[in-house]
Short mmCIF file of N, CA and C in Angstrom, two decimals:
data_model
loop_
_atom_site.label_atom_id
_atom_site.label_comp_id
_atom_site.label_asym_id
_atom_site.label_seq_id
_atom_site.Cartn_x
_atom_site.Cartn_y
_atom_site.Cartn_z
N MET A 1 -2.03 -133.99 -52.03
CA MET A 1 -3.24 -133.33 -51.62
C MET A 1 -3.80 -134.02 -50.38
N THR A 2 -4.19 -133.21 -49.39
CA THR A 2 -4.71 -133.73 -48.14
C THR A 2 -5.98 -132.96 -47.78
N ILE A 3 -6.99 -133.69 -47.31
CA ILE A 3 -8.19 -133.05 -46.76
C ILE A 3 -8.15 -133.25 -45.26
N THR A 4 -8.21 -132.15 -44.53
CA THR A 4 -8.12 -132.19 -43.08
C THR A 4 -8.99 -131.08 -42.48
N ASN A 5 -9.28 -131.20 -41.19
CA ASN A 5 -10.06 -130.16 -40.52
C ASN A 5 -9.32 -128.83 -40.51
N SER A 6 -10.08 -127.76 -40.67
CA SER A 6 -9.54 -126.42 -40.51
C SER A 6 -9.40 -126.15 -39.02
N GLY A 7 -8.49 -125.24 -38.69
CA GLY A 7 -8.30 -124.82 -37.30
C GLY A 7 -8.54 -123.33 -37.17
N PHE A 8 -8.54 -122.86 -35.93
CA PHE A 8 -8.77 -121.44 -35.68
C PHE A 8 -7.70 -120.57 -36.34
N ASP A 9 -6.51 -121.11 -36.51
CA ASP A 9 -5.46 -120.33 -37.18
C ASP A 9 -5.70 -120.20 -38.69
N ASP A 10 -6.70 -120.88 -39.22
CA ASP A 10 -7.04 -120.80 -40.64
C ASP A 10 -8.15 -119.78 -40.93
N ILE A 11 -8.73 -119.18 -39.92
CA ILE A 11 -9.91 -118.34 -40.12
C ILE A 11 -9.67 -117.21 -41.11
N GLU A 12 -8.57 -116.51 -41.00
CA GLU A 12 -8.32 -115.40 -41.93
C GLU A 12 -8.20 -115.89 -43.37
N THR A 13 -7.57 -117.03 -43.56
CA THR A 13 -7.45 -117.62 -44.90
C THR A 13 -8.82 -118.03 -45.41
N ILE A 14 -9.63 -118.62 -44.55
CA ILE A 14 -10.99 -119.01 -44.94
C ILE A 14 -11.77 -117.79 -45.43
N PHE A 15 -11.72 -116.70 -44.68
CA PHE A 15 -12.44 -115.49 -45.10
C PHE A 15 -11.85 -114.89 -46.37
N SER A 16 -10.56 -114.99 -46.54
CA SER A 16 -9.93 -114.53 -47.77
C SER A 16 -10.42 -115.34 -48.97
N LEU A 17 -10.54 -116.66 -48.79
CA LEU A 17 -11.05 -117.50 -49.88
C LEU A 17 -12.52 -117.23 -50.14
N TYR A 18 -13.30 -116.95 -49.11
CA TYR A 18 -14.70 -116.58 -49.32
C TYR A 18 -14.80 -115.27 -50.10
N ALA A 19 -13.94 -114.32 -49.79
CA ALA A 19 -13.95 -113.05 -50.53
C ALA A 19 -13.59 -113.27 -51.99
N ALA A 20 -12.59 -114.10 -52.25
CA ALA A 20 -12.20 -114.41 -53.63
C ALA A 20 -13.33 -115.16 -54.34
N GLY A 21 -13.99 -116.06 -53.63
CA GLY A 21 -15.11 -116.79 -54.20
C GLY A 21 -16.27 -115.87 -54.55
N THR A 22 -16.54 -114.91 -53.69
CA THR A 22 -17.62 -113.95 -53.94
C THR A 22 -17.31 -113.11 -55.18
N LEU A 23 -16.07 -112.66 -55.33
CA LEU A 23 -15.68 -111.91 -56.53
C LEU A 23 -15.87 -112.74 -57.79
N TYR A 24 -15.49 -114.00 -57.71
CA TYR A 24 -15.64 -114.91 -58.85
C TYR A 24 -17.12 -115.10 -59.17
N GLN A 25 -17.96 -115.25 -58.16
CA GLN A 25 -19.40 -115.40 -58.38
C GLN A 25 -19.97 -114.15 -59.05
N LYS A 26 -19.50 -112.97 -58.68
CA LYS A 26 -19.99 -111.73 -59.28
C LYS A 26 -19.66 -111.68 -60.77
N LYS A 27 -18.53 -112.23 -61.17
CA LYS A 27 -18.15 -112.26 -62.58
C LYS A 27 -19.03 -113.21 -63.39
N LEU A 28 -19.49 -114.28 -62.73
CA LEU A 28 -20.19 -115.34 -63.43
C LEU A 28 -21.70 -115.18 -63.50
N GLY A 29 -22.29 -114.53 -62.53
CA GLY A 29 -23.74 -114.61 -62.56
C GLY A 29 -24.48 -113.65 -61.69
N LYS A 30 -25.70 -114.07 -61.44
CA LYS A 30 -26.69 -113.22 -60.79
C LYS A 30 -26.59 -113.21 -59.27
N LYS A 31 -26.18 -114.32 -58.70
CA LYS A 31 -26.21 -114.45 -57.24
C LYS A 31 -24.81 -114.69 -56.70
N GLN A 32 -24.57 -114.15 -55.53
CA GLN A 32 -23.28 -114.38 -54.89
C GLN A 32 -23.45 -114.35 -53.38
N TRP A 33 -22.43 -114.86 -52.72
CA TRP A 33 -22.42 -114.83 -51.26
C TRP A 33 -22.46 -113.40 -50.79
N ARG A 34 -22.96 -113.21 -49.56
CA ARG A 34 -23.06 -111.87 -48.96
C ARG A 34 -22.32 -111.79 -47.64
N GLY A 35 -21.29 -112.57 -47.50
CA GLY A 35 -20.51 -112.56 -46.27
C GLY A 35 -21.04 -113.56 -45.26
N PHE A 36 -20.20 -113.89 -44.30
CA PHE A 36 -20.54 -114.89 -43.30
C PHE A 36 -20.10 -114.40 -41.93
N GLU A 37 -20.85 -114.79 -40.94
CA GLU A 37 -20.52 -114.44 -39.56
C GLU A 37 -19.32 -115.25 -39.09
N ARG A 38 -18.40 -114.57 -38.45
CA ARG A 38 -17.23 -115.26 -37.90
C ARG A 38 -17.66 -116.36 -36.93
N SER A 39 -18.72 -116.12 -36.18
CA SER A 39 -19.20 -117.11 -35.21
C SER A 39 -19.62 -118.41 -35.91
N LEU A 40 -20.15 -118.32 -37.13
CA LEU A 40 -20.52 -119.52 -37.88
C LEU A 40 -19.28 -120.36 -38.17
N ILE A 41 -18.23 -119.73 -38.64
CA ILE A 41 -16.99 -120.45 -38.98
C ILE A 41 -16.36 -121.02 -37.71
N GLU A 42 -16.34 -120.24 -36.65
CA GLU A 42 -15.79 -120.72 -35.38
C GLU A 42 -16.55 -121.94 -34.87
N LYS A 43 -17.87 -121.91 -34.98
CA LYS A 43 -18.69 -123.04 -34.55
C LYS A 43 -18.37 -124.28 -35.39
N GLU A 44 -18.26 -124.11 -36.69
CA GLU A 44 -17.93 -125.24 -37.57
C GLU A 44 -16.55 -125.81 -37.24
N ILE A 45 -15.61 -124.96 -36.95
CA ILE A 45 -14.27 -125.44 -36.59
C ILE A 45 -14.35 -126.22 -35.27
N THR A 46 -15.04 -125.67 -34.30
CA THR A 46 -15.20 -126.35 -33.02
C THR A 46 -15.86 -127.71 -33.18
N GLU A 47 -16.85 -127.78 -34.05
CA GLU A 47 -17.60 -129.02 -34.27
C GLU A 47 -16.93 -129.94 -35.31
N LYS A 48 -15.75 -129.54 -35.78
CA LYS A 48 -15.00 -130.31 -36.78
C LYS A 48 -15.81 -130.53 -38.06
N ARG A 49 -16.47 -129.45 -38.52
CA ARG A 49 -17.25 -129.49 -39.75
C ARG A 49 -16.71 -128.54 -40.81
N GLN A 50 -15.63 -127.84 -40.52
CA GLN A 50 -14.98 -126.94 -41.47
C GLN A 50 -13.71 -127.65 -41.94
N TRP A 51 -13.53 -127.77 -43.26
CA TRP A 51 -12.45 -128.57 -43.84
C TRP A 51 -11.61 -127.74 -44.80
N LYS A 52 -10.40 -128.23 -45.04
CA LYS A 52 -9.52 -127.57 -46.00
C LYS A 52 -8.80 -128.64 -46.82
N ILE A 53 -8.47 -128.25 -48.03
CA ILE A 53 -7.63 -129.08 -48.89
C ILE A 53 -6.27 -128.43 -48.95
N ILE A 54 -5.27 -129.18 -48.56
CA ILE A 54 -3.88 -128.71 -48.62
C ILE A 54 -3.26 -129.27 -49.90
N PHE A 55 -2.71 -128.39 -50.69
CA PHE A 55 -2.10 -128.76 -51.97
C PHE A 55 -0.82 -127.94 -52.09
N ASP A 56 0.29 -128.60 -52.30
CA ASP A 56 1.60 -127.90 -52.35
C ASP A 56 1.82 -127.02 -51.12
N ASP A 57 1.50 -127.55 -49.94
CA ASP A 57 1.69 -126.87 -48.66
C ASP A 57 0.91 -125.58 -48.50
N GLU A 58 -0.15 -125.40 -49.28
CA GLU A 58 -1.02 -124.23 -49.16
C GLU A 58 -2.46 -124.68 -49.02
N ILE A 59 -3.29 -123.82 -48.43
CA ILE A 59 -4.72 -124.09 -48.41
C ILE A 59 -5.24 -123.75 -49.80
N ALA A 60 -5.64 -124.78 -50.52
CA ALA A 60 -6.09 -124.63 -51.90
C ALA A 60 -7.60 -124.49 -52.00
N CYS A 61 -8.31 -125.00 -51.00
CA CYS A 61 -9.77 -125.01 -51.06
C CYS A 61 -10.31 -125.23 -49.65
N VAL A 62 -11.47 -124.67 -49.37
CA VAL A 62 -12.15 -124.90 -48.10
C VAL A 62 -13.60 -125.26 -48.38
N PHE A 63 -14.19 -125.97 -47.44
CA PHE A 63 -15.61 -126.30 -47.51
C PHE A 63 -16.09 -126.65 -46.11
N ALA A 64 -17.40 -126.64 -45.95
CA ALA A 64 -18.01 -127.00 -44.67
C ALA A 64 -19.01 -128.12 -44.92
N ILE A 65 -19.29 -128.86 -43.84
CA ILE A 65 -20.32 -129.89 -43.93
C ILE A 65 -21.33 -129.67 -42.81
N ALA A 66 -22.51 -130.24 -43.03
CA ALA A 66 -23.56 -130.25 -42.01
C ALA A 66 -24.25 -131.61 -42.08
N PHE A 67 -25.00 -131.91 -41.06
CA PHE A 67 -25.74 -133.18 -41.02
C PHE A 67 -27.24 -132.96 -41.05
N SER A 68 -27.64 -131.71 -41.19
CA SER A 68 -29.05 -131.35 -41.25
C SER A 68 -29.17 -130.05 -42.03
N ASP A 69 -30.22 -129.94 -42.82
CA ASP A 69 -30.47 -128.73 -43.59
C ASP A 69 -31.98 -128.64 -43.85
N PRO A 70 -32.78 -128.49 -42.77
CA PRO A 70 -34.23 -128.63 -42.88
C PRO A 70 -34.93 -127.56 -43.71
N ILE A 71 -34.40 -126.35 -43.75
CA ILE A 71 -35.07 -125.30 -44.51
C ILE A 71 -35.07 -125.62 -45.99
N LEU A 72 -33.94 -126.06 -46.52
CA LEU A 72 -33.85 -126.36 -47.94
C LEU A 72 -34.35 -127.76 -48.28
N TRP A 73 -34.03 -128.71 -47.43
CA TRP A 73 -34.31 -130.11 -47.77
C TRP A 73 -35.64 -130.60 -47.23
N GLN A 74 -36.28 -129.81 -46.42
CA GLN A 74 -37.63 -130.05 -45.94
C GLN A 74 -37.84 -131.51 -45.50
N GLU A 75 -38.76 -132.25 -46.06
CA GLU A 75 -39.03 -133.64 -45.65
C GLU A 75 -37.81 -134.55 -45.85
N ARG A 76 -37.03 -134.28 -46.88
CA ARG A 76 -35.85 -135.11 -47.16
C ARG A 76 -34.78 -134.98 -46.09
N ASP A 77 -34.87 -133.93 -45.27
CA ASP A 77 -33.87 -133.72 -44.24
C ASP A 77 -33.86 -134.85 -43.21
N LYS A 78 -34.93 -135.65 -43.17
CA LYS A 78 -34.98 -136.79 -42.25
C LYS A 78 -34.02 -137.90 -42.67
N ASP A 79 -33.61 -137.90 -43.94
CA ASP A 79 -32.67 -138.91 -44.43
C ASP A 79 -31.30 -138.72 -43.81
N PRO A 80 -30.57 -139.78 -43.56
CA PRO A 80 -29.19 -139.65 -43.05
C PRO A 80 -28.26 -139.16 -44.17
N ALA A 81 -27.85 -137.90 -44.07
CA ALA A 81 -27.09 -137.28 -45.16
C ALA A 81 -25.97 -136.39 -44.63
N ILE A 82 -25.00 -136.17 -45.49
CA ILE A 82 -23.97 -135.17 -45.28
C ILE A 82 -24.23 -134.07 -46.31
N TYR A 83 -24.27 -132.83 -45.85
CA TYR A 83 -24.53 -131.67 -46.69
C TYR A 83 -23.23 -130.87 -46.84
N ILE A 84 -22.85 -130.62 -48.08
CA ILE A 84 -21.62 -129.87 -48.35
C ILE A 84 -22.00 -128.42 -48.63
N HIS A 85 -21.29 -127.51 -47.98
CA HIS A 85 -21.57 -126.08 -48.13
C HIS A 85 -20.28 -125.29 -48.36
N ARG A 86 -20.44 -124.16 -49.02
CA ARG A 86 -19.42 -123.12 -49.16
C ARG A 86 -18.06 -123.63 -49.65
N ILE A 87 -18.05 -124.33 -50.75
CA ILE A 87 -16.78 -124.71 -51.37
C ILE A 87 -16.18 -123.45 -51.96
N SER A 88 -14.96 -123.15 -51.58
CA SER A 88 -14.28 -121.99 -52.13
C SER A 88 -12.82 -122.33 -52.41
N THR A 89 -12.42 -122.13 -53.64
CA THR A 89 -11.08 -122.50 -54.09
C THR A 89 -10.19 -121.27 -54.20
N ASN A 90 -8.97 -121.39 -53.73
CA ASN A 90 -7.95 -120.37 -53.92
C ASN A 90 -7.81 -120.14 -55.43
N PRO A 91 -7.91 -118.89 -55.91
CA PRO A 91 -7.83 -118.64 -57.35
C PRO A 91 -6.59 -119.24 -58.02
N SER A 92 -5.50 -119.36 -57.28
CA SER A 92 -4.27 -119.94 -57.85
C SER A 92 -4.40 -121.43 -58.12
N PHE A 93 -5.44 -122.06 -57.57
CA PHE A 93 -5.60 -123.51 -57.69
C PHE A 93 -6.85 -123.92 -58.45
N ARG A 94 -7.56 -122.95 -59.06
CA ARG A 94 -8.76 -123.31 -59.82
C ARG A 94 -8.38 -124.24 -60.96
N GLY A 95 -9.30 -125.14 -61.27
CA GLY A 95 -9.07 -126.07 -62.37
C GLY A 95 -8.50 -127.41 -61.94
N ASN A 96 -8.33 -127.61 -60.64
CA ASN A 96 -7.77 -128.87 -60.14
C ASN A 96 -8.83 -129.90 -59.77
N GLY A 97 -10.08 -129.62 -60.06
CA GLY A 97 -11.15 -130.58 -59.81
C GLY A 97 -11.39 -130.89 -58.35
N PHE A 98 -11.29 -129.88 -57.49
CA PHE A 98 -11.44 -130.13 -56.06
C PHE A 98 -12.83 -130.63 -55.68
N VAL A 99 -13.87 -130.23 -56.41
CA VAL A 99 -15.21 -130.72 -56.08
C VAL A 99 -15.24 -132.24 -56.20
N LYS A 100 -14.62 -132.77 -57.23
CA LYS A 100 -14.58 -134.23 -57.40
C LYS A 100 -13.81 -134.90 -56.26
N HIS A 101 -12.75 -134.26 -55.80
CA HIS A 101 -12.00 -134.79 -54.65
C HIS A 101 -12.83 -134.73 -53.37
N ILE A 102 -13.58 -133.64 -53.22
CA ILE A 102 -14.46 -133.50 -52.06
C ILE A 102 -15.52 -134.59 -52.08
N ILE A 103 -16.07 -134.86 -53.24
CA ILE A 103 -17.09 -135.92 -53.35
C ILE A 103 -16.50 -137.28 -52.98
N GLN A 104 -15.31 -137.56 -53.48
CA GLN A 104 -14.65 -138.83 -53.14
C GLN A 104 -14.44 -138.93 -51.63
N TRP A 105 -13.95 -137.86 -51.03
CA TRP A 105 -13.77 -137.81 -49.58
C TRP A 105 -15.12 -137.99 -48.87
N ALA A 106 -16.16 -137.28 -49.36
CA ALA A 106 -17.48 -137.32 -48.72
C ALA A 106 -18.10 -138.71 -48.79
N ARG A 107 -17.84 -139.45 -49.86
CA ARG A 107 -18.35 -140.82 -49.96
C ARG A 107 -17.83 -141.66 -48.79
N GLN A 108 -16.53 -141.59 -48.57
CA GLN A 108 -15.95 -142.37 -47.48
C GLN A 108 -16.42 -141.86 -46.13
N TYR A 109 -16.50 -140.54 -45.98
CA TYR A 109 -16.98 -139.95 -44.74
C TYR A 109 -18.42 -140.40 -44.47
N ALA A 110 -19.25 -140.40 -45.50
CA ALA A 110 -20.64 -140.83 -45.36
C ALA A 110 -20.72 -142.29 -44.92
N ILE A 111 -19.94 -143.14 -45.56
CA ILE A 111 -19.92 -144.56 -45.19
C ILE A 111 -19.49 -144.72 -43.74
N ASP A 112 -18.41 -144.04 -43.37
CA ASP A 112 -17.88 -144.15 -42.01
C ASP A 112 -18.86 -143.64 -40.96
N ASN A 113 -19.73 -142.71 -41.36
CA ASN A 113 -20.68 -142.10 -40.42
C ASN A 113 -22.13 -142.50 -40.68
N GLU A 114 -22.30 -143.59 -41.41
CA GLU A 114 -23.62 -144.18 -41.67
C GLU A 114 -24.61 -143.20 -42.28
N LYS A 115 -24.14 -142.45 -43.26
CA LYS A 115 -25.00 -141.54 -44.02
C LYS A 115 -25.28 -142.17 -45.38
N LYS A 116 -26.46 -141.92 -45.91
CA LYS A 116 -26.85 -142.55 -47.17
C LYS A 116 -26.81 -141.60 -48.36
N PHE A 117 -26.64 -140.30 -48.09
CA PHE A 117 -26.64 -139.33 -49.18
C PHE A 117 -25.56 -138.27 -48.97
N ILE A 118 -25.04 -137.79 -50.08
CA ILE A 118 -24.19 -136.59 -50.11
C ILE A 118 -25.04 -135.56 -50.83
N ARG A 119 -25.22 -134.41 -50.21
CA ARG A 119 -26.10 -133.39 -50.78
C ARG A 119 -25.40 -132.04 -50.88
N ILE A 120 -25.87 -131.28 -51.85
CA ILE A 120 -25.33 -129.94 -52.06
C ILE A 120 -26.45 -129.09 -52.65
N ASP A 121 -26.39 -127.79 -52.45
CA ASP A 121 -27.37 -126.89 -53.05
C ASP A 121 -26.64 -125.68 -53.63
N THR A 122 -27.34 -124.98 -54.49
CA THR A 122 -26.86 -123.71 -55.00
C THR A 122 -28.07 -122.84 -55.31
N GLY A 123 -27.88 -121.55 -55.32
CA GLY A 123 -28.98 -120.65 -55.66
C GLY A 123 -29.54 -121.02 -57.03
N SER A 124 -30.85 -121.05 -57.15
CA SER A 124 -31.45 -121.45 -58.42
C SER A 124 -31.11 -120.45 -59.52
N GLY A 125 -31.05 -120.95 -60.74
CA GLY A 125 -30.79 -120.09 -61.89
C GLY A 125 -29.35 -120.10 -62.39
N ASN A 126 -28.46 -120.82 -61.72
CA ASN A 126 -27.06 -120.86 -62.14
C ASN A 126 -26.84 -122.16 -62.94
N GLU A 127 -27.21 -122.13 -64.20
CA GLU A 127 -27.17 -123.34 -65.02
C GLU A 127 -25.75 -123.88 -65.19
N LYS A 128 -24.78 -123.00 -65.28
CA LYS A 128 -23.39 -123.46 -65.43
C LYS A 128 -22.97 -124.28 -64.21
N LEU A 129 -23.28 -123.80 -63.02
CA LEU A 129 -22.93 -124.54 -61.81
C LEU A 129 -23.77 -125.81 -61.69
N ASN A 130 -25.04 -125.72 -62.05
CA ASN A 130 -25.88 -126.93 -62.05
C ASN A 130 -25.26 -128.00 -62.93
N ASP A 131 -24.88 -127.64 -64.14
CA ASP A 131 -24.28 -128.61 -65.07
C ASP A 131 -22.97 -129.17 -64.52
N TYR A 132 -22.20 -128.32 -63.85
CA TYR A 132 -20.95 -128.78 -63.27
C TYR A 132 -21.20 -129.83 -62.18
N TYR A 133 -22.14 -129.56 -61.29
CA TYR A 133 -22.45 -130.53 -60.24
C TYR A 133 -22.94 -131.85 -60.83
N ILE A 134 -23.73 -131.78 -61.88
CA ILE A 134 -24.19 -133.01 -62.56
C ILE A 134 -22.99 -133.75 -63.15
N SER A 135 -22.05 -133.02 -63.75
CA SER A 135 -20.86 -133.66 -64.33
C SER A 135 -19.98 -134.30 -63.26
N CYS A 136 -20.11 -133.85 -62.02
CA CYS A 136 -19.35 -134.42 -60.90
C CYS A 136 -20.04 -135.64 -60.30
N GLY A 137 -21.21 -135.99 -60.79
CA GLY A 137 -21.90 -137.19 -60.31
C GLY A 137 -23.15 -136.95 -59.50
N PHE A 138 -23.50 -135.70 -59.25
CA PHE A 138 -24.72 -135.41 -58.50
C PHE A 138 -25.94 -135.58 -59.40
N ASN A 139 -27.03 -136.01 -58.81
CA ASN A 139 -28.33 -136.05 -59.47
C ASN A 139 -29.06 -134.76 -59.14
N TYR A 140 -29.56 -134.10 -60.17
CA TYR A 140 -30.31 -132.87 -60.00
C TYR A 140 -31.72 -133.21 -59.57
N LEU A 141 -32.17 -132.67 -58.43
CA LEU A 141 -33.49 -132.98 -57.89
C LEU A 141 -34.51 -131.89 -58.15
N GLY A 142 -34.06 -130.76 -58.66
CA GLY A 142 -34.98 -129.66 -58.95
C GLY A 142 -34.78 -128.48 -58.01
N ILE A 143 -35.73 -127.59 -58.07
CA ILE A 143 -35.67 -126.34 -57.30
C ILE A 143 -36.64 -126.42 -56.14
N VAL A 144 -36.18 -125.96 -54.98
CA VAL A 144 -37.04 -125.87 -53.80
C VAL A 144 -37.23 -124.38 -53.48
N ASP A 145 -38.47 -124.03 -53.18
CA ASP A 145 -38.81 -122.68 -52.72
C ASP A 145 -39.03 -122.74 -51.22
N TYR A 146 -38.65 -121.68 -50.53
CA TYR A 146 -38.84 -121.63 -49.08
C TYR A 146 -39.26 -120.23 -48.69
N GLU A 147 -40.10 -120.14 -47.71
CA GLU A 147 -40.65 -118.87 -47.24
C GLU A 147 -39.65 -118.10 -46.39
N ASP A 148 -39.06 -118.79 -45.42
CA ASP A 148 -38.22 -118.14 -44.41
C ASP A 148 -36.86 -118.82 -44.40
N ALA A 149 -35.80 -118.05 -44.62
CA ALA A 149 -34.44 -118.61 -44.64
C ALA A 149 -33.90 -118.83 -43.23
N GLY A 150 -34.65 -118.44 -42.22
CA GLY A 150 -34.23 -118.70 -40.83
C GLY A 150 -32.84 -118.18 -40.53
N ASN A 151 -31.99 -119.04 -39.98
CA ASN A 151 -30.64 -118.62 -39.59
C ASN A 151 -29.60 -118.94 -40.67
N LEU A 152 -30.05 -119.21 -41.90
CA LEU A 152 -29.11 -119.45 -42.99
C LEU A 152 -28.36 -118.16 -43.33
N PRO A 153 -27.19 -118.27 -43.94
CA PRO A 153 -26.46 -117.06 -44.35
C PRO A 153 -27.30 -116.15 -45.25
N ASP A 154 -26.92 -114.89 -45.31
CA ASP A 154 -27.72 -113.86 -45.99
C ASP A 154 -28.03 -114.15 -47.45
N HIS A 155 -27.15 -114.82 -48.17
CA HIS A 155 -27.43 -115.04 -49.59
C HIS A 155 -28.66 -115.92 -49.82
N TYR A 156 -29.09 -116.66 -48.81
CA TYR A 156 -30.31 -117.46 -48.93
C TYR A 156 -31.56 -116.59 -48.78
N LYS A 157 -31.39 -115.40 -48.24
CA LYS A 157 -32.54 -114.54 -47.97
C LYS A 157 -32.93 -113.70 -49.17
N ASN A 158 -32.14 -113.74 -50.22
CA ASN A 158 -32.42 -112.98 -51.42
C ASN A 158 -32.68 -113.96 -52.56
N GLY A 159 -33.91 -114.30 -52.78
CA GLY A 159 -34.22 -115.21 -53.86
C GLY A 159 -35.14 -116.33 -53.43
N ARG A 160 -34.92 -116.86 -52.27
CA ARG A 160 -35.78 -117.86 -51.64
C ARG A 160 -36.02 -119.11 -52.49
N SER A 161 -35.06 -119.46 -53.33
CA SER A 161 -35.13 -120.75 -54.01
C SER A 161 -33.72 -121.26 -54.25
N SER A 162 -33.58 -122.57 -54.20
CA SER A 162 -32.28 -123.20 -54.41
C SER A 162 -32.45 -124.46 -55.24
N SER A 163 -31.40 -124.78 -56.00
CA SER A 163 -31.34 -126.04 -56.73
C SER A 163 -30.71 -127.08 -55.83
N LEU A 164 -31.30 -128.27 -55.81
CA LEU A 164 -30.84 -129.34 -54.93
C LEU A 164 -30.23 -130.48 -55.73
N PHE A 165 -29.17 -131.05 -55.18
CA PHE A 165 -28.44 -132.15 -55.81
C PHE A 165 -28.09 -133.18 -54.76
N GLU A 166 -28.04 -134.45 -55.17
CA GLU A 166 -27.61 -135.49 -54.23
C GLU A 166 -26.94 -136.64 -54.96
N ILE A 167 -26.14 -137.35 -54.19
CA ILE A 167 -25.54 -138.61 -54.61
C ILE A 167 -25.93 -139.65 -53.57
N LYS A 168 -26.47 -140.75 -54.02
CA LYS A 168 -26.80 -141.84 -53.09
C LYS A 168 -25.52 -142.63 -52.86
N VAL A 169 -25.22 -142.89 -51.60
CA VAL A 169 -24.01 -143.61 -51.21
C VAL A 169 -24.35 -145.08 -51.01
N GLY A 170 -23.51 -145.94 -51.56
CA GLY A 170 -23.67 -147.38 -51.33
C GLY A 170 -24.64 -148.07 -52.21
#
């Protein structure tokens, strides 16, 4: 298993995994992704913030990172943190614990880049996912409400609240 930056030649696979992730979310609960702008993924690839997990010579999982998330994290956004977004696993590879591998990778990435926190969010009300993130080592910080989702993806604009999680590094 290898974690490496995604490239422009991975874009179609990334969108395919997002579509599969959205279908899976629809089976599980109330909230799901509502699609993403290609320009967002291209920007993340250019900025080396879009990642993939290669397992058995296939893209098994993708995720993105950010270094700021002021709408959701509000005052806490001033902390030096890495924010993990849009983890999506190839359905053929579910059950391999990729979130735990991402966290292990993110710990080292945070140390190397002088970040003190690893953070993640999910739409509020998904107790199964909340419990999973806690089982992976995240501390549940509660629910944040926000008035304006700004330039966040569309799924943030329907509900206006998210559950926040973090791991302190070091």
